[in-house]
Protein backbone atom coordinates (compact mmCIF):
# COMPACT_ATOMS: atom_id res chain seq x y z
CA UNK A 1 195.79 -41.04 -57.40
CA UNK A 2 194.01 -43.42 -54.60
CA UNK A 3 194.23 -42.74 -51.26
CA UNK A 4 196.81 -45.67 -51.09
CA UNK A 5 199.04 -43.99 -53.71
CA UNK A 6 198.92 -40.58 -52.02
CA UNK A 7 199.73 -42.14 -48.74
CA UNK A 8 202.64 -43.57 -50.53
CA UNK A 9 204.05 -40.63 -51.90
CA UNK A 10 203.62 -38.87 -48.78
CA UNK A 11 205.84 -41.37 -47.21
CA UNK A 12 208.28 -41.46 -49.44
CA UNK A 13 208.52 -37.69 -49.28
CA UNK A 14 209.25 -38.41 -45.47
CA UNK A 15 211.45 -40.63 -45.86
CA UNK A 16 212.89 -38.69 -48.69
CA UNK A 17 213.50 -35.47 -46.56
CA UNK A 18 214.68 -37.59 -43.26
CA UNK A 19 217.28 -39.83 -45.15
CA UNK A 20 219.08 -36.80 -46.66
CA UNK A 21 218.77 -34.62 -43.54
CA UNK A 22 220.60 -37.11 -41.47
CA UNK A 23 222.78 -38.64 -43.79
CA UNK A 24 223.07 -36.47 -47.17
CA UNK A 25 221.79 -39.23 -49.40
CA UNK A 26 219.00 -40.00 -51.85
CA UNK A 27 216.20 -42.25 -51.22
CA UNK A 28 216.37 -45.07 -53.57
CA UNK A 29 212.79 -45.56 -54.34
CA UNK A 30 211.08 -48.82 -53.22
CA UNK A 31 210.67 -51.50 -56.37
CA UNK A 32 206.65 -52.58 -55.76
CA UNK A 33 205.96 -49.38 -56.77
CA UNK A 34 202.19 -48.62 -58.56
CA UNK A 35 202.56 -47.52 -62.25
CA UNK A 36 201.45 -43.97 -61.96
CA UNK A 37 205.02 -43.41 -59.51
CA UNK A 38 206.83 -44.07 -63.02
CA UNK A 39 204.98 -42.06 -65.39
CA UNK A 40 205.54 -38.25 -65.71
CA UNK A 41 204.43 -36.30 -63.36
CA UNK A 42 205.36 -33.00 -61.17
CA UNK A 43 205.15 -32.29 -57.26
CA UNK A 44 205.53 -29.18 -55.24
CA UNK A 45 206.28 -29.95 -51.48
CA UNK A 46 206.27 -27.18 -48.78
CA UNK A 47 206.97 -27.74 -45.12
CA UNK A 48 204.97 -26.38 -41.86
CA UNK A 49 205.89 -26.24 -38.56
CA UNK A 50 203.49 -28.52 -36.32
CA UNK A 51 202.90 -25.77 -33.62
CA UNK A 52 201.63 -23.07 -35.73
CA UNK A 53 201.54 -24.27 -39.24
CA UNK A 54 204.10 -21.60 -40.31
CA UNK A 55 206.02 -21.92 -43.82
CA UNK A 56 208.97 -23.63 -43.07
CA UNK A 57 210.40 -24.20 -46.80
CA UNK A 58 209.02 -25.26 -50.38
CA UNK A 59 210.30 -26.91 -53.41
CA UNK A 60 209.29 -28.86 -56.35
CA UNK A 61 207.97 -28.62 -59.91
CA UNK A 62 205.04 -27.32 -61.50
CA UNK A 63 205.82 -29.06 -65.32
CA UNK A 64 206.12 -33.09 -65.15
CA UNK A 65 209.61 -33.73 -66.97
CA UNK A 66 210.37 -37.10 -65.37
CA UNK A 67 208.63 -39.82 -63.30
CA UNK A 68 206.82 -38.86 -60.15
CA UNK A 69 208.95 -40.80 -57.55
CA UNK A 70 211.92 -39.38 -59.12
CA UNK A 71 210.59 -36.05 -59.07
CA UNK A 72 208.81 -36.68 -55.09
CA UNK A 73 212.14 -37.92 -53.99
């Protein structure tokens, strides 16, 4: 991935994690997408605190079964 691409994903992730935290709903992913969002591909996400980088919470997948932005959102 380009540093564009990762910057991307990391934002959707954000947006992602905010959407559902508020509101309990899915991100629907954004349609200008780059190709390598739609092919298959795996994430693993975990979550630090900013104060003292402690483990706040993981998830994700290690085996790419579906697209990327389906599997980063």
């Amino acid at each position: 991935m380009s540093n564009e691409e990762k910057r991307l994903a990391f934002e959707m992730v954000q947006k992602s994690l905010a959407l559902y935290l508020e509101r309990r709903e899915y991100l629907t992913p954004p349609k200008d997408l780059p190709d390598v969002f739609y092919q298959e591909g795996a994430c693993f996400v975990t979550l630090n605190t900013k104060q003292d980088n402690a483990l706040r919470g993981c998830m994700g997948t290690i085996i790419a079964h579906r697209p990327l932005v389906s599997d980063l959102i």
